[in-house]
PDB file of C-alpha atoms in Angstrom:
ATOM      1  CA  MET A   1     -10.782 -16.898 -41.430  1.00  0.00           C
ATOM      2  CA  VAL A   2     -13.096 -15.899 -38.586  1.00  0.00           C
ATOM      3  CA  ALA A   3     -13.276 -12.123 -38.174  1.00  0.00           C
ATOM      4  CA  ARG A   4     -14.879 -12.268 -34.739  1.00  0.00           C
ATOM      5  CA  LEU A   5     -15.747 -15.336 -32.758  1.00  0.00           C
ATOM      6  CA  HIS A   6     -18.657 -13.436 -31.187  1.00  0.00           C
ATOM      7  CA  ASP A   7     -19.612  -9.817 -30.585  1.00  0.00           C
ATOM      8  CA  HIS A   8     -16.950  -9.040 -28.027  1.00  0.00           C
ATOM      9  CA  ALA A   9     -14.110 -11.485 -28.781  1.00  0.00           C
ATOM     10  CA  TRP A  10     -11.419 -11.067 -31.408  1.00  0.00           C
ATOM     11  CA  ASN A  11      -8.657 -13.382 -32.504  1.00  0.00           C
ATOM     12  CA  LEU A  12      -5.250 -11.741 -32.155  1.00  0.00           C
ATOM     13  CA  GLN A  13      -4.652 -11.045 -35.852  1.00  0.00           C
ATOM     14  CA  ASP A  14      -8.064  -9.427 -36.329  1.00  0.00           C
ATOM     15  CA  ALA A  15      -7.559  -7.359 -33.189  1.00  0.00           C
ATOM     16  CA  LYS A  16      -4.285  -6.048 -34.640  1.00  0.00           C
ATOM     17  CA  ALA A  17      -5.870  -5.313 -38.004  1.00  0.00           C
ATOM     18  CA  LYS A  18      -8.924  -3.583 -36.533  1.00  0.00           C
ATOM     19  CA  LEU A  19      -7.469  -2.053 -33.389  1.00  0.00           C
ATOM     20  CA  SER A  20      -9.175   1.293 -33.973  1.00  0.00           C
ATOM     21  CA  GLU A  21     -12.610  -0.361 -34.182  1.00  0.00           C
ATOM     22  CA  LEU A  22     -11.841  -2.506 -31.148  1.00  0.00           C
ATOM     23  CA  VAL A  23     -10.864   0.581 -29.103  1.00  0.00           C
ATOM     24  CA  ASP A  24     -13.994   2.449 -30.253  1.00  0.00           C
ATOM     25  CA  MET A  25     -16.156  -0.403 -28.973  1.00  0.00           C
ATOM     26  CA  ALA A  26     -14.291  -0.506 -25.655  1.00  0.00           C
ATOM     27  CA  GLN A  27     -14.712   3.258 -25.265  1.00  0.00           C
ATOM     28  CA  ALA A  28     -18.437   2.795 -25.843  1.00  0.00           C
ATOM     29  CA  GLY A  29     -18.504   0.638 -22.708  1.00  0.00           C
ATOM     30  CA  ARG A  30     -18.313  -2.790 -24.338  1.00  0.00           C
ATOM     31  CA  ALA A  31     -15.246  -4.684 -23.087  1.00  0.00           C
ATOM     32  CA  GLN A  32     -13.415  -6.508 -25.863  1.00  0.00           C
ATOM     33  CA  VAL A  33     -11.693  -9.869 -25.349  1.00  0.00           C
ATOM     34  CA  ILE A  34      -8.639 -10.800 -27.406  1.00  0.00           C
ATOM     35  CA  LEU A  35      -8.063 -14.499 -27.956  1.00  0.00           C
ATOM     36  CA  ARG A  36      -4.744 -16.237 -28.467  1.00  0.00           C
ATOM     37  CA  ARG A  37      -5.022 -19.762 -29.830  1.00  0.00           C
ATOM     38  CA  GLY A  38      -8.751 -19.638 -29.126  1.00  0.00           C
ATOM     39  CA  LYS A  39      -8.386 -18.811 -25.436  1.00  0.00           C
ATOM     40  CA  PRO A  40      -8.958 -15.435 -23.755  1.00  0.00           C
ATOM     41  CA  ALA A  41      -5.586 -13.702 -23.401  1.00  0.00           C
ATOM     42  CA  ALA A  42      -6.391 -10.037 -22.809  1.00  0.00           C
ATOM     43  CA  ALA A  43      -9.233  -7.592 -22.486  1.00  0.00           C
ATOM     44  CA  VAL A  44      -9.562  -4.028 -23.733  1.00  0.00           C
ATOM     45  CA  VAL A  45     -11.783  -1.776 -21.627  1.00  0.00           C
ATOM     46  CA  SER A  46     -12.418   1.950 -21.473  1.00  0.00           C
ATOM     47  CA  VAL A  47     -10.242   4.021 -19.168  1.00  0.00           C
ATOM     48  CA  ALA A  48     -13.300   4.679 -16.984  1.00  0.00           C
ATOM     49  CA  GLN A  49     -13.876   0.929 -16.559  1.00  0.00           C
ATOM     50  CA  TYR A  50     -10.167   0.375 -15.879  1.00  0.00           C
ATOM     51  CA  GLU A  51     -10.032   3.104 -13.227  1.00  0.00           C
ATOM     52  CA  ALA A  52     -13.161   1.697 -11.560  1.00  0.00           C
ATOM     53  CA  MET A  53     -11.498  -1.733 -11.293  1.00  0.00           C
ATOM     54  CA  ARG A  54      -8.244  -0.461  -9.777  1.00  0.00           C
ATOM     55  CA  PRO A  55      -7.936  -0.539  -5.999  1.00  0.00           C
ATOM     56  CA  PRO A  56      -7.524   2.895  -4.423  1.00  0.00           C
ATOM     57  CA  LYS A  57      -3.983   3.976  -3.603  1.00  0.00           C
ATOM     58  CA  PRO A  58      -3.149   3.929   0.081  1.00  0.00           C
ATOM     59  CA  LEU A  59      -2.851   7.431   1.561  1.00  0.00           C
ATOM     60  CA  LEU A  60       0.765   6.854   2.587  1.00  0.00           C
ATOM     61  CA  SER A  61       1.735   5.941  -0.971  1.00  0.00           C
ATOM     62  CA  PHE A  62      -0.059   9.024  -2.283  1.00  0.00           C
ATOM     63  CA  LEU A  63       1.758  11.280   0.173  1.00  0.00           C
ATOM     64  CA  LEU A  64       5.172   9.710  -0.454  1.00  0.00           C
ATOM     65  CA  HIS A  65       4.801  10.195  -4.210  1.00  0.00           C
ATOM     66  CA  SER A  66       3.437  13.720  -3.953  1.00  0.00           C
ATOM     67  CA  PRO A  67       5.348  16.370  -5.941  1.00  0.00           C
ATOM     68  CA  LEU A  68       5.412  18.409  -2.715  1.00  0.00           C
ATOM     69  CA  MET A  69       7.455  15.705  -0.973  1.00  0.00           C
ATOM     70  CA  ARG A  70      10.691  17.108  -2.392  1.00  0.00           C
ATOM     71  CA  SER A  71       9.626  20.738  -2.550  1.00  0.00           C
ATOM     72  CA  GLU A  72      11.106  23.409  -0.379  1.00  0.00           C
ATOM     73  CA  LEU A  73       7.753  24.463   1.014  1.00  0.00           C
ATOM     74  CA  ASP A  74       8.234  26.843   3.949  1.00  0.00           C
ATOM     75  CA  LEU A  75       5.791  26.051   6.727  1.00  0.00           C
ATOM     76  CA  THR A  76       7.521  28.090   9.450  1.00  0.00           C
ATOM     77  CA  HIS A  77       4.803  30.757   9.418  1.00  0.00           C
ATOM     78  CA  ALA A  78       1.909  28.317   9.283  1.00  0.00           C
ATOM     79  CA  GLU A  79       1.357  28.586  13.040  1.00  0.00           C
ATOM     80  CA  GLU A  80       0.576  32.302  12.693  1.00  0.00           C
ATOM     81  CA  HIS A  81      -2.518  31.394  10.682  1.00  0.00           C
ATOM     82  CA  TYR A  82      -3.532  28.416  12.784  1.00  0.00           C
ATOM     83  CA  ASP A  83      -6.701  28.613  14.863  1.00  0.00           C
ATOM     84  CA  PRO A  84      -6.873  26.122  17.720  1.00  0.00           C
ATOM     85  CA  PRO A  85      -9.651  23.536  17.574  1.00  0.00           C
ATOM     86  CA  VAL A  86     -13.029  24.637  18.914  1.00  0.00           C
ATOM     87  CA  ASP A  87     -15.272  22.316  20.887  1.00  0.00           C
ATOM     88  CA  LEU A  88     -18.606  22.874  19.161  1.00  0.00           C
ATOM     89  CA  PHE A  89     -20.540  21.200  21.964  1.00  0.00           C
ATOM     90  CA  ASP A  90     -19.007  23.628  24.440  1.00  0.00           C
ATOM     91  CA  GLU A  91     -19.922  26.558  22.166  1.00  0.00           C
ATOM     92  CA  VAL A  92     -23.574  25.471  21.948  1.00  0.00           C
ATOM     93  CA  THR A  93     -24.023  24.920  25.688  1.00  0.00           C
ATOM     94  CA  ARG A  94     -22.714  28.355  26.697  1.00  0.00           C
TER      95      ARG A  94
END
Protein backbone atom coordinates (compact mmCIF):
# COMPACT_ATOMS: atom_id res chain seq x y z
CA MET A 1 0.00 0.00 0.00
CA VAL A 2 1.42 3.36 -1.06
CA ALA A 3 0.80 6.04 1.57
CA ARG A 4 1.62 8.93 -0.75
CA LEU A 5 2.61 8.74 -4.37
CA HIS A 6 4.70 11.89 -3.91
CA ASP A 7 4.81 14.84 -1.53
CA HIS A 8 1.56 16.44 -2.60
CA ALA A 9 -0.54 13.57 -4.00
CA TRP A 10 -2.63 11.13 -2.00
CA ASN A 11 -4.61 8.11 -3.08
CA LEU A 12 -8.26 8.41 -2.07
CA GLN A 13 -8.17 5.96 0.85
CA ASP A 14 -5.10 7.58 2.41
CA ALA A 15 -6.65 11.01 1.96
CA LYS A 16 -9.72 9.82 3.88
CA ALA A 17 -7.62 8.26 6.62
CA LYS A 18 -5.33 11.27 7.01
CA LEU A 19 -7.69 14.11 6.15
CA SER A 20 -6.55 16.23 9.09
CA GLU A 21 -2.90 16.04 7.98
CA LEU A 22 -3.89 16.72 4.38
CA VAL A 23 -5.84 19.85 5.42
CA ASP A 24 -2.95 21.05 7.60
CA MET A 25 -0.61 20.84 4.61
CA ALA A 26 -3.09 22.68 2.38
CA GLN A 27 -3.48 25.41 5.01
CA ALA A 28 0.30 25.76 5.05
CA GLY A 29 0.10 26.75 1.38
CA ARG A 30 0.91 23.39 -0.19
CA ALA A 31 -1.94 22.27 -2.46
CA GLN A 32 -2.76 18.58 -2.08
CA VAL A 33 -3.89 16.40 -4.99
CA ILE A 34 -6.20 13.44 -4.39
CA LEU A 35 -5.95 10.59 -6.87
CA ARG A 36 -8.69 8.20 -7.88
CA ARG A 37 -7.47 5.11 -9.70
CA GLY A 38 -4.07 6.76 -10.04
CA LYS A 39 -5.37 9.88 -11.78
CA PRO A 40 -5.81 13.35 -10.28
CA ALA A 41 -9.44 13.72 -9.21
CA ALA A 42 -9.49 16.65 -6.78
CA ALA A 43 -7.29 19.20 -5.10
CA VAL A 44 -7.38 20.58 -1.57
CA VAL A 45 -6.12 24.14 -1.20
CA SER A 46 -6.25 26.73 1.56
CA VAL A 47 -9.21 29.08 1.64
CA ALA A 48 -6.87 31.96 0.75
CA GLN A 49 -5.71 30.13 -2.38
CA TYR A 50 -9.31 29.23 -3.27
CA GLU A 51 -10.52 32.82 -2.89
CA ALA A 52 -7.61 34.07 -5.02
CA MET A 53 -8.62 31.67 -7.83
CA ARG A 54 -12.30 32.64 -7.85
CA PRO A 55 -13.39 35.28 -10.34
CA PRO A 56 -14.77 38.44 -8.74
CA LYS A 57 -18.54 38.70 -8.46
CA PRO A 58 -20.12 41.13 -10.87
CA LEU A 59 -21.38 44.29 -9.15
CA LEU A 60 -24.96 43.66 -10.28
CA SER A 61 -24.96 40.21 -8.69
CA PHE A 62 -23.53 41.66 -5.47
CA LEU A 63 -26.22 44.34 -5.34
CA LEU A 64 -29.07 41.94 -6.16
CA HIS A 65 -28.00 39.58 -3.36
CA SER A 66 -27.41 42.34 -0.82
CA PRO A 67 -29.31 41.97 2.47
CA LEU A 68 -30.45 45.57 1.95
CA MET A 69 -32.27 44.60 -1.25
CA ARG A 70 -35.33 43.50 0.72
CA SER A 71 -34.96 45.93 3.60
CA GLU A 72 -37.34 48.75 4.24
CA LEU A 73 -34.63 51.38 4.16
CA ASP A 74 -36.16 54.86 4.09
CA LEU A 75 -34.27 57.11 1.71
CA THR A 76 -36.89 59.87 1.50
CA HIS A 77 -34.78 62.27 3.57
CA ALA A 78 -31.52 61.49 1.81
CA GLU A 79 -31.85 64.57 -0.40
CA GLU A 80 -31.72 66.83 2.67
CA HIS A 81 -28.15 65.67 3.29
CA TYR A 82 -27.07 65.67 -0.34
CA ASP A 83 -24.52 68.22 -1.51
CA PRO A 84 -24.50 68.83 -5.25
CA PRO A 85 -21.32 67.91 -7.12
CA VAL A 86 -18.57 70.54 -7.13
CA ASP A 87 -16.41 71.19 -10.16
CA LEU A 88 -12.95 71.22 -8.60
CA PHE A 89 -11.38 72.80 -11.68
CA ASP A 90 -13.84 75.68 -11.43
CA GLU A 91 -13.02 76.07 -7.72
CA VAL A 92 -9.27 76.28 -8.39
CA THR A 93 -9.54 78.82 -11.22
CA ARG A 94 -11.66 81.30 -9.25
